[in-house]
Tab-separated table of C-alpha atoms in Angstrom:
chain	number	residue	atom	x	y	z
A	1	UNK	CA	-56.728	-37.902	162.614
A	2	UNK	CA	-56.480	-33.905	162.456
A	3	UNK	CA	-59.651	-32.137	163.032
A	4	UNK	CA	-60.029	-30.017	160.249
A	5	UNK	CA	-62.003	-27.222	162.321
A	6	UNK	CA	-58.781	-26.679	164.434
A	7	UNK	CA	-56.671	-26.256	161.213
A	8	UNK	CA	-59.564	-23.938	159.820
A	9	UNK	CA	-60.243	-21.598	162.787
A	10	UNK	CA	-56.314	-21.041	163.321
A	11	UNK	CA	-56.148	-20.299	159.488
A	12	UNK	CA	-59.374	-17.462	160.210
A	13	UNK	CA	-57.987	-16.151	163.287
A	14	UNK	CA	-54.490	-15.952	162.069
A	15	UNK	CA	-55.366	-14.076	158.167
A	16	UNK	CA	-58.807	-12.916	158.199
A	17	UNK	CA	-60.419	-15.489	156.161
A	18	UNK	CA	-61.464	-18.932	155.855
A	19	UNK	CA	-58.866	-21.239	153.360
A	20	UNK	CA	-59.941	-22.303	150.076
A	21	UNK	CA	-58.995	-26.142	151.238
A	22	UNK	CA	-57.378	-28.895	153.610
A	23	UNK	CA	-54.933	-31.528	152.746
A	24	UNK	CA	-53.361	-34.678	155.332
A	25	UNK	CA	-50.769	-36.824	154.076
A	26	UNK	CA	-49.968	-40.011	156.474
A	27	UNK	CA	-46.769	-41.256	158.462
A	28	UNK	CA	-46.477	-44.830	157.484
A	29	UNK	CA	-44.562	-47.951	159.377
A	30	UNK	CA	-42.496	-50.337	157.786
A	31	UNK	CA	-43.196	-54.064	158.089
A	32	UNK	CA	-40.032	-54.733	157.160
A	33	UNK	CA	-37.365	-53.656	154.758
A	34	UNK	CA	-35.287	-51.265	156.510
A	35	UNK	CA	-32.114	-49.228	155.536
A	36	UNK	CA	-32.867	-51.120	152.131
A	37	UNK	CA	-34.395	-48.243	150.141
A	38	UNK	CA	-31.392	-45.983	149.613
A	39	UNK	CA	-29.345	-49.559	148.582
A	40	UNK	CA	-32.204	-50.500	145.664
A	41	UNK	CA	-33.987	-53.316	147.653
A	42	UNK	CA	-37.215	-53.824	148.523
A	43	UNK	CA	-39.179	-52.263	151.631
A	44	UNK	CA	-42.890	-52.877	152.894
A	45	UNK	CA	-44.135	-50.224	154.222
A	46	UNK	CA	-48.214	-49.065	154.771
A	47	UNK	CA	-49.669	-45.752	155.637
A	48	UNK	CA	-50.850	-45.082	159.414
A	49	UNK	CA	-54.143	-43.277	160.228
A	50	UNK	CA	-51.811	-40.649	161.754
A	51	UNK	CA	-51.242	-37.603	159.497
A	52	UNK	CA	-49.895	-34.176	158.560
A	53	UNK	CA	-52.456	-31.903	157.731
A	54	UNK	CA	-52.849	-28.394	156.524
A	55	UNK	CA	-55.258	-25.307	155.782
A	56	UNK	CA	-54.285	-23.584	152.711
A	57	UNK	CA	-54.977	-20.648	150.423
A	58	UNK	CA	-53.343	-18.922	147.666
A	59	UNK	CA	-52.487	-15.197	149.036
A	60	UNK	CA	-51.757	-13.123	145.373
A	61	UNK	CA	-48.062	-12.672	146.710
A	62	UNK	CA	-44.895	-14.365	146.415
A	63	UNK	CA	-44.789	-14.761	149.936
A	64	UNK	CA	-45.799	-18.245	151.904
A	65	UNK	CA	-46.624	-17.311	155.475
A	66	UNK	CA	-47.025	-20.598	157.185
A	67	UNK	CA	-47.641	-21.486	161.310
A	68	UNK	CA	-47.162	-24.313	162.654
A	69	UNK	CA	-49.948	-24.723	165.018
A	70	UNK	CA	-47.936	-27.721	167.568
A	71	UNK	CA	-45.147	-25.442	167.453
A	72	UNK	CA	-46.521	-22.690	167.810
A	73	UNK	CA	-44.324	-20.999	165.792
A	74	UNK	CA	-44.407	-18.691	162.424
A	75	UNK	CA	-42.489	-18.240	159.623
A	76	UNK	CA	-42.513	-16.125	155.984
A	77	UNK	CA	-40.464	-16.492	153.115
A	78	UNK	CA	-40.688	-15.641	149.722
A	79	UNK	CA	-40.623	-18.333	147.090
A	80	UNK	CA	-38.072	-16.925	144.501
A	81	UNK	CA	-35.446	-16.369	148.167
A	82	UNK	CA	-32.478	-18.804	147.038
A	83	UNK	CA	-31.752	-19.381	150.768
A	84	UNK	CA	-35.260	-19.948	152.619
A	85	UNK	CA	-35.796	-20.177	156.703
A	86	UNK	CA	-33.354	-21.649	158.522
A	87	UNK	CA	-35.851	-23.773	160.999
A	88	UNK	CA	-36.018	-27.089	159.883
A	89	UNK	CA	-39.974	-27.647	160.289
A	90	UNK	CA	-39.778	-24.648	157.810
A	91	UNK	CA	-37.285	-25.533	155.607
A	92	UNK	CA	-39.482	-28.630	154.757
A	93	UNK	CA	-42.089	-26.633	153.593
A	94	UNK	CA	-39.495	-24.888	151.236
A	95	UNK	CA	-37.756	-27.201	149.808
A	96	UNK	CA	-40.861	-28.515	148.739
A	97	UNK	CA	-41.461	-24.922	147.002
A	98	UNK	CA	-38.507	-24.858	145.659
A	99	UNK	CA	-38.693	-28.537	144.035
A	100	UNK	CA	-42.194	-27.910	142.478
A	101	UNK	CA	-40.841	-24.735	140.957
A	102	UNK	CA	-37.676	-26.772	139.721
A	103	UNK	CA	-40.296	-28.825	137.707
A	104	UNK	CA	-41.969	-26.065	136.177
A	105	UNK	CA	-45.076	-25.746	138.924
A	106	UNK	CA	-46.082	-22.288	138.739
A	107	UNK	CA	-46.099	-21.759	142.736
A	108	UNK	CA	-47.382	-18.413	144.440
A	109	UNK	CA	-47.438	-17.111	147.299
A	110	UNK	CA	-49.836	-18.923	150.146
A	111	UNK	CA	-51.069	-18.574	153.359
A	112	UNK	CA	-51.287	-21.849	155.732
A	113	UNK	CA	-51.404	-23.335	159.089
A	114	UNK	CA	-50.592	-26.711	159.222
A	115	UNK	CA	-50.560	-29.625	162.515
A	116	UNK	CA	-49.780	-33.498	162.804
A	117	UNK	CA	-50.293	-36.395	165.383
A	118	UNK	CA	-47.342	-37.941	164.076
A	119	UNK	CA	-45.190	-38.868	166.898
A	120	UNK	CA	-42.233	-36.798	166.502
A	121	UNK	CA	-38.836	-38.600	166.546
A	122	UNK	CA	-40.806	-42.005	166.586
A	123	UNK	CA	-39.511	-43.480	163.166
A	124	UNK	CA	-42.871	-43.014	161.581
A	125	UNK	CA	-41.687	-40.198	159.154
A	126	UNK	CA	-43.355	-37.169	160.305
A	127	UNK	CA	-41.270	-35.234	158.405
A	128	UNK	CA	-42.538	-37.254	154.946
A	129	UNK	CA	-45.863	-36.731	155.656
A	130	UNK	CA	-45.000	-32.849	155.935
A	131	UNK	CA	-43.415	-33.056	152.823
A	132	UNK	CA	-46.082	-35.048	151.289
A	133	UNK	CA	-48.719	-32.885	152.398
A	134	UNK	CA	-47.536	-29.518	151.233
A	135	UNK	CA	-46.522	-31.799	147.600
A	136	UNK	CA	-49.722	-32.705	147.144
A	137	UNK	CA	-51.618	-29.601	148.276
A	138	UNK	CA	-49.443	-27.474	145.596
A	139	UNK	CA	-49.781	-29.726	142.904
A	140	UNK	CA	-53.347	-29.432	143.070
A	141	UNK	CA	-53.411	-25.661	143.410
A	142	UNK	CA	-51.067	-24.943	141.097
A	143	UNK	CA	-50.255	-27.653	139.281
A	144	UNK	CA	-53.709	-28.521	137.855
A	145	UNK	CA	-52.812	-32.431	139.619
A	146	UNK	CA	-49.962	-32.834	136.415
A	147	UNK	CA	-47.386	-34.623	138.670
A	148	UNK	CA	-47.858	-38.002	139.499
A	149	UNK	CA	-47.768	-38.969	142.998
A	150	UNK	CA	-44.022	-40.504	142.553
A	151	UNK	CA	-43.183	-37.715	140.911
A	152	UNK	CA	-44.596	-35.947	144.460
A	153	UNK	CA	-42.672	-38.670	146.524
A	154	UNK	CA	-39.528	-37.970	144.886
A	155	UNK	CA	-40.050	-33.911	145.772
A	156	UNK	CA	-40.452	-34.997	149.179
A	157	UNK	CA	-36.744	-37.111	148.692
A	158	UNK	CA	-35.008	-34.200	147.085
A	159	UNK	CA	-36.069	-31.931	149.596
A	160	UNK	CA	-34.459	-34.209	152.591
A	161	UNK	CA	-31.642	-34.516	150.256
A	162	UNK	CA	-31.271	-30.704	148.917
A	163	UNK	CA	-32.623	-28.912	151.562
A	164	UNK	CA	-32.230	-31.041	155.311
A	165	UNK	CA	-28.992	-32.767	154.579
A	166	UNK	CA	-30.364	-36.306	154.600
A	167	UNK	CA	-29.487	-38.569	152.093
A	168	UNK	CA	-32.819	-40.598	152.495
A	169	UNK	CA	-34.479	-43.212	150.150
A	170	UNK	CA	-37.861	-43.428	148.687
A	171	UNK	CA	-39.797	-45.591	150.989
A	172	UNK	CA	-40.716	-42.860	153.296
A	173	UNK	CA	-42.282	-40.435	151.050
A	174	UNK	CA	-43.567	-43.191	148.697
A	175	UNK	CA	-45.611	-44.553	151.290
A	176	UNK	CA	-47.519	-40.754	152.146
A	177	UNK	CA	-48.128	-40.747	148.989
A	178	UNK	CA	-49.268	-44.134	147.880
A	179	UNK	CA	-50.890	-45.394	151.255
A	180	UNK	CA	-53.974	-47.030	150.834
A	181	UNK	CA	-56.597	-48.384	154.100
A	182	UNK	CA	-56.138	-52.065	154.646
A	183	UNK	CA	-53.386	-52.517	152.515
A	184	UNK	CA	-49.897	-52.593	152.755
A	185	UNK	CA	-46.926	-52.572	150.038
A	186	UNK	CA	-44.042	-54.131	148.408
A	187	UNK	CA	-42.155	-51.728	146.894
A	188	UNK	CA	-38.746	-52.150	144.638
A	189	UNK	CA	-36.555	-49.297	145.354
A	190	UNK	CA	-34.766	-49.653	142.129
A	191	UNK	CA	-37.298	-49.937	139.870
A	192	UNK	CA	-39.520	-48.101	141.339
A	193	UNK	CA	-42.383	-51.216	140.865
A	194	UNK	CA	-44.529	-51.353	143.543
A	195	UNK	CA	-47.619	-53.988	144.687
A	196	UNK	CA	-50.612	-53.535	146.947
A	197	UNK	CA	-50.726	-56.566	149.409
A	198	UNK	CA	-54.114	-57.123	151.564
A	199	UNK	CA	-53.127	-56.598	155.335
A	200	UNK	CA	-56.037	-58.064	157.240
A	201	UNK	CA	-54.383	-60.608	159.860
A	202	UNK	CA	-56.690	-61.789	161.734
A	203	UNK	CA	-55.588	-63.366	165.199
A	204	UNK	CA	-52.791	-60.534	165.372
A	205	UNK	CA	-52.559	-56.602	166.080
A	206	UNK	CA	-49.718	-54.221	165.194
A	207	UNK	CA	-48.657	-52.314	168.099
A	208	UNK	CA	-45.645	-49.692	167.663
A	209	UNK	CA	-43.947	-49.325	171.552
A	210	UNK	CA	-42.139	-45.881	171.463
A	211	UNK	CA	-38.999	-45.704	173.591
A	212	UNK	CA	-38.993	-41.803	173.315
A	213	UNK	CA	-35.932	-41.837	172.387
A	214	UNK	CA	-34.666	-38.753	170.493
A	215	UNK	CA	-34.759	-40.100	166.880
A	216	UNK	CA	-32.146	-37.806	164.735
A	217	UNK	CA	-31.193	-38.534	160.897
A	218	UNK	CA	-29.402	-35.680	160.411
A	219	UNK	CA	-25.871	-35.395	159.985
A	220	UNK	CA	-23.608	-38.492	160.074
A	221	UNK	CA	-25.179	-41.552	161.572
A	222	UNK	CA	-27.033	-42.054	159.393
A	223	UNK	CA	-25.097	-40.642	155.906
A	224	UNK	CA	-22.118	-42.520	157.563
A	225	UNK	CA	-24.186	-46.201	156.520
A	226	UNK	CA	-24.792	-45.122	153.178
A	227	UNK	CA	-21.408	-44.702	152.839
A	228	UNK	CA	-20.225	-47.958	154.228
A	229	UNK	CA	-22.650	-49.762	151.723
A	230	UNK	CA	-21.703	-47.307	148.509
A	231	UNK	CA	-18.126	-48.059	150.047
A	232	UNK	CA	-18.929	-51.770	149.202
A	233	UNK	CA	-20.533	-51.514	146.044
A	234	UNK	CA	-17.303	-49.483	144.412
A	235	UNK	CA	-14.780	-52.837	145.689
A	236	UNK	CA	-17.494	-55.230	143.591
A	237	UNK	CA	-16.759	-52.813	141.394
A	238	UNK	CA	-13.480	-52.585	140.787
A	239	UNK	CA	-13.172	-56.558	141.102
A	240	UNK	CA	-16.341	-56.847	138.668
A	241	UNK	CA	-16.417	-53.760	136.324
A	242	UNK	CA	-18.699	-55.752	134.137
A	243	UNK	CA	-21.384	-55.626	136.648
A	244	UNK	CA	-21.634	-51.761	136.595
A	245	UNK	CA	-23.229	-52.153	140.124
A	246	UNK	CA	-25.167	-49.086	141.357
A	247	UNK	CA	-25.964	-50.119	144.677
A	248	UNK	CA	-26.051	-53.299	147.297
A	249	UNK	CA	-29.032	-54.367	145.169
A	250	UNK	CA	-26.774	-55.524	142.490
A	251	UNK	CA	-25.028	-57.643	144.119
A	252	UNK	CA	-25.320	-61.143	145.506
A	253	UNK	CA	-23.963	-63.270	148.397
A	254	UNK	CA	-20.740	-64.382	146.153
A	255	UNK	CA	-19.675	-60.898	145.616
A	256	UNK	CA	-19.806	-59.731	149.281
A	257	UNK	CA	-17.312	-62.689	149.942
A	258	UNK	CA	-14.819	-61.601	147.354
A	259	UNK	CA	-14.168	-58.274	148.576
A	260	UNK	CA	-14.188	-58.747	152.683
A	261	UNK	CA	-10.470	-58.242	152.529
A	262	UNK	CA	-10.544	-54.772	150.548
A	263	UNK	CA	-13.281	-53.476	152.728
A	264	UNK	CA	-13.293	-52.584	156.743
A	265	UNK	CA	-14.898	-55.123	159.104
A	266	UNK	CA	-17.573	-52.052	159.478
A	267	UNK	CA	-18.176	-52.249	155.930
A	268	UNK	CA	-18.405	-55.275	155.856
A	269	UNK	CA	-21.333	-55.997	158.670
A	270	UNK	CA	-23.215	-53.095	157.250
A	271	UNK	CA	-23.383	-54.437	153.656
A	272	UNK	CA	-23.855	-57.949	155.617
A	273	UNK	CA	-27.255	-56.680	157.025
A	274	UNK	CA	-28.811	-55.270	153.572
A	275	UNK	CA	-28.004	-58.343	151.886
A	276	UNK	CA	-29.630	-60.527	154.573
A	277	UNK	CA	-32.495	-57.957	154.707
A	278	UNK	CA	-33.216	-57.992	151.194
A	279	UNK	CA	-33.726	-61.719	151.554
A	280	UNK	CA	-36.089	-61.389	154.208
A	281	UNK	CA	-38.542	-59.062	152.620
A	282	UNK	CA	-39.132	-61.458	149.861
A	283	UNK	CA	-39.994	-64.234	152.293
A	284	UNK	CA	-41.718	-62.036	154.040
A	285	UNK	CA	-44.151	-61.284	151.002
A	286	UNK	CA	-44.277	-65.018	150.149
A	287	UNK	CA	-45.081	-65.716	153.919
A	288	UNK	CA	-47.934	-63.355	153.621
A	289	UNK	CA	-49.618	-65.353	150.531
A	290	UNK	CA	-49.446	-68.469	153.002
A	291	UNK	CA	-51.129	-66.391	155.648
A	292	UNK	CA	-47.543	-67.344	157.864
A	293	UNK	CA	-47.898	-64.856	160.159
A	294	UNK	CA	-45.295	-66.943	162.036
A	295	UNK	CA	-42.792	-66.665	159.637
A	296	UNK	CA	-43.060	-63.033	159.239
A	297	UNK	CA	-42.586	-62.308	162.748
A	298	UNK	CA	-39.477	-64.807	162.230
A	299	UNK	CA	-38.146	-61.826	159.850
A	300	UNK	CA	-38.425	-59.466	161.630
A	301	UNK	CA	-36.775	-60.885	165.208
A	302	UNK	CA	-33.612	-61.456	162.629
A	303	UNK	CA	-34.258	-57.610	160.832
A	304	UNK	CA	-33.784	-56.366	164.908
A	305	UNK	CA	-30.587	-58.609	165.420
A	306	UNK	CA	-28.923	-57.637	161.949
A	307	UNK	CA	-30.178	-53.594	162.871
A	308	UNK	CA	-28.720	-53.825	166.395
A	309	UNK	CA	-25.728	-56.078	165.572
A	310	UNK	CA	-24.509	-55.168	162.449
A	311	UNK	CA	-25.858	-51.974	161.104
A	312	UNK	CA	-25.823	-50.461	164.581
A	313	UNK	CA	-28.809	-48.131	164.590
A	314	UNK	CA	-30.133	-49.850	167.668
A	315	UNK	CA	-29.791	-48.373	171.381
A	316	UNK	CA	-30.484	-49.888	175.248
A	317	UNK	CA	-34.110	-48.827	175.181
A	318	UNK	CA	-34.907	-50.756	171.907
A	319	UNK	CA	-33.225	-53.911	172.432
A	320	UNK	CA	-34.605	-53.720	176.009
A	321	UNK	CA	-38.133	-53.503	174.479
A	322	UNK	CA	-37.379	-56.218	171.888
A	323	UNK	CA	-36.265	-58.908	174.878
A	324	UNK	CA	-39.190	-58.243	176.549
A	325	UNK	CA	-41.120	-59.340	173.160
A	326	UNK	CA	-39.251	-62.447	173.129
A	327	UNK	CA	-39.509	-63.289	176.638
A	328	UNK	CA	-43.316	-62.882	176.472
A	329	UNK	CA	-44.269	-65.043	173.237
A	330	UNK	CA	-44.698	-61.934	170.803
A	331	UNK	CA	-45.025	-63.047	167.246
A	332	UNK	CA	-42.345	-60.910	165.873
A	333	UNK	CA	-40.608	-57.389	166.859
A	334	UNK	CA	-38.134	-55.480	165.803
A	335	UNK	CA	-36.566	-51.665	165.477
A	336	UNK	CA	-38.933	-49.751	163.106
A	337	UNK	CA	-37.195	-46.659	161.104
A	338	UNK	CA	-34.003	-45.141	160.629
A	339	UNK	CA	-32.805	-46.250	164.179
A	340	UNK	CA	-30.665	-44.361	167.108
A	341	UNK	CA	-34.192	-44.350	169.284
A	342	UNK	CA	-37.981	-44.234	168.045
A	343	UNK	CA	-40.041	-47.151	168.514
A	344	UNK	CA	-40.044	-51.166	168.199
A	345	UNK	CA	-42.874	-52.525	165.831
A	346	UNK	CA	-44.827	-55.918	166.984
A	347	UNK	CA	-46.800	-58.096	165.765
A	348	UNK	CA	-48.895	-59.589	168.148
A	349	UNK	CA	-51.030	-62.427	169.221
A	350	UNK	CA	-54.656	-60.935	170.116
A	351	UNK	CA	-54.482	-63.050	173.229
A	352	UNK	CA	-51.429	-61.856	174.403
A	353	UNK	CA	-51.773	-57.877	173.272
A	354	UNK	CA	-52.777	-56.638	176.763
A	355	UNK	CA	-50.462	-58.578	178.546
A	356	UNK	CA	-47.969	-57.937	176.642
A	357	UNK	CA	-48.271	-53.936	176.485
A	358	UNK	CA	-48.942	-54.085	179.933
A	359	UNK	CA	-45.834	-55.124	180.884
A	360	UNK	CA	-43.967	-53.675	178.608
A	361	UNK	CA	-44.694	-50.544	180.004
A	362	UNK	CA	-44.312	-51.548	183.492
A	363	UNK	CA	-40.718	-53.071	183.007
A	364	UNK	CA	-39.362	-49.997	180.502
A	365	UNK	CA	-40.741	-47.392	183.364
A	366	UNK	CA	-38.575	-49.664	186.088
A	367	UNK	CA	-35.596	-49.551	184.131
A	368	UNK	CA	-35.431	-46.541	182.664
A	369	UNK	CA	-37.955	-44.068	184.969
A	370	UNK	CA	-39.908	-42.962	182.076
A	371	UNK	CA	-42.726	-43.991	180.142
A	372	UNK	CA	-43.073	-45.992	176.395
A	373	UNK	CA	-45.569	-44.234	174.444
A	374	UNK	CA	-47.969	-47.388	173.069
A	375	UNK	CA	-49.428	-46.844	169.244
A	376	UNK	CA	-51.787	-48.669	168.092
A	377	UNK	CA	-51.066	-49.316	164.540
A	378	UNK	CA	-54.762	-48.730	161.851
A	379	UNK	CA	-53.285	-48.845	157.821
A	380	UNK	CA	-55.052	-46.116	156.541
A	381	UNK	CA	-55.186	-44.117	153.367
A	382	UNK	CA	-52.189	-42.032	151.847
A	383	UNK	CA	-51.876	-37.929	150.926
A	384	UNK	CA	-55.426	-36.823	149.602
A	385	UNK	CA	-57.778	-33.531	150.562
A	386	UNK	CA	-59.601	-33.209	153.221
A	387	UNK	CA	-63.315	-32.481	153.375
């Protein structure tokens, strides 16, 4: 967690007063449920402990001036410019401007210096929780709280999508917003429906192992899947007009069969995986009302095969990591995130947890003469302001 003196005395030292308040908003992980968001499927993600925050103050201009204090780096722009900063950590912040404005939030200028302990390029959404932070601190400052906080979520979305050039789901930002301690959620994609489930196992820890991989979305790995899937979705279509299918969602088994020779093998493995993966949530959720912490790590050993196999957003490092789970009696483990690097997500046994890190550590250094970063995973609350 941020300490909120750090975020204040930058803000004094860097414009001469105090700020009127602080906001965090959380990076979440992702139980399971991934690459499933953007295809109208279900995800089940919770909020970490780990957070964006900010310092913030309304300046009477229509300038932000905003420093990032891990960067160390600074940036103005004024809110009415059509084409904003060109540094990405930057552009977050003004795409979120620009979004609020585009629903009738009467932005002004501000002032504000803003830090995370997010692990950058680690899957965990670091760039969500920005989004969600600066959402949420703006609708409260000048949006007398109107917009609801899916309303905020989907700012967050559109500004990946309008603003970044990543055509992202809602699972990310959703989860910033919504987080709550202890808890974890099921949330439908497509309707938008979501449900709190209790996450309290007790015998087993979360652990996130971070490969340090670079972790990039942007560009065509990732848009490239999207594709394959939408790809999909218009052969059902044409075969089945009456099903007026939007996305992978509304499909079944049946109608993935029917169209494997109109599509490319590609295509076909990618659509393969969601379909499997949207199956494996819901026994996921109905594993968790048994307390079959078992099954669930079942899940997700098959989400890592289908992600490495068939969707191809695995690398070396990750399956490396997720062998060494297997080999060593770890519950479940699998790729957390959007893939090409970040981190592997485990559940594990308490009585094997240091072992188990231990070596994990030791091996990944052997092979690949660097260090895993090991995360300790608390669920803690979503976006809110900070005392």
């Amino acid at each position: 967690m941020i300490d909120t003196q750090v975020l204040r005395s930058s803000f004094l030292s860097r414009y001469g007063a105090m700020p009127s308040a602080c906001f965090a908003a959380p990076g979440r992980i992702n139980l399971i449920g991934e690459h499933t968001d953007y295809n109208g499927g279900f995800v089940f993600p919770g909020a970490i402990e780990q957070c964006i925050a900010c310092a913030i103050s309304p300046n009477g201009t229509q300038m932000v001036r905003a420093y990032s204090i891990d960067l160390d780096d600074y940036c103005e722009f004024d809110i009415n410019d059509q084409q904003g900063p060109k540094h990405t950590h930057f552009r977050y912040l003004y795409g979120v401007v620009r979004e609020l404005m585009l629903l009738g939030v009467a932005v002004k200028g501000f002032d504000t210096t803003f830090a995370g302990d997010v692990p950058l390029g680690a899957g965990m959404s670091s760039s969500a929780a920005l989004e969600s932070c600066f959402a949420f601190a703006l609708n409260k400052m000048y949006g007398t709280d109107t917009l609801s906080k899916m309303e905020l979520a989907k700012v967050g979305q559109r500004t990946e999508h309008n603003y970044i050039g990543v055509k992202c789901g809602i699972m990310d930002q959703f989860a910033s917003m919504h987080g709550r301690k202890g808890e974890l959620m099921r949330l439908d994609c497509r309707s938008g429906e979501f449900e709190y489930f209790p996450w309290h196992p007790e015998g087993y820890r979360l652990v996130l192992i971070n490969s340090c991989v670079k972790h990039e979305l942007v560009g065509s790995p990732y848009n490239d899947r999207r594709m394959s899937c939408e790809r999909v979705v218009a052969a059902i279509n044409r075969l089945h007009p009456e099903l007026k299918a939007e996305t992978l969602r509304d499909v079944d088994w049946s109608h993935l069969k029917e169209v494997q020779s109109e599509v490319s093998e590609e295509d076909m493995r990618r659509a393969t995986f969601v379909l499997g993966e949207k199956d494996r949530v819901l026994a996921v959720c109905d594993a968790l009302q048994k307390g079959d912490y078992e099954r669930v790590g079942e899940m997700m050993y098959l989400t890592h095969q289908g992600l490495s196999a068939d969707y191809e957003v695995s690398c070396e490092e990750l399956d490396f990591l997720n062998d060494i789970a297997r080999q060593y009696g770890v519950t479940g483990s699998r790729i957390m995130g959007g893939g090409f690097g970040g981190c592997t997500i485990n559940l594990v046994r308490n009585d094997l947890y240091d072992t188990f890190v231990a070596t994990a550590v030791e091996r990944f250094a052997e092979r690949y003469a660097k260090q895993p970063i090991v995360i300790p995973v608390v669920i803690g609350d979503g976006a809110r302001q900070l005392e």
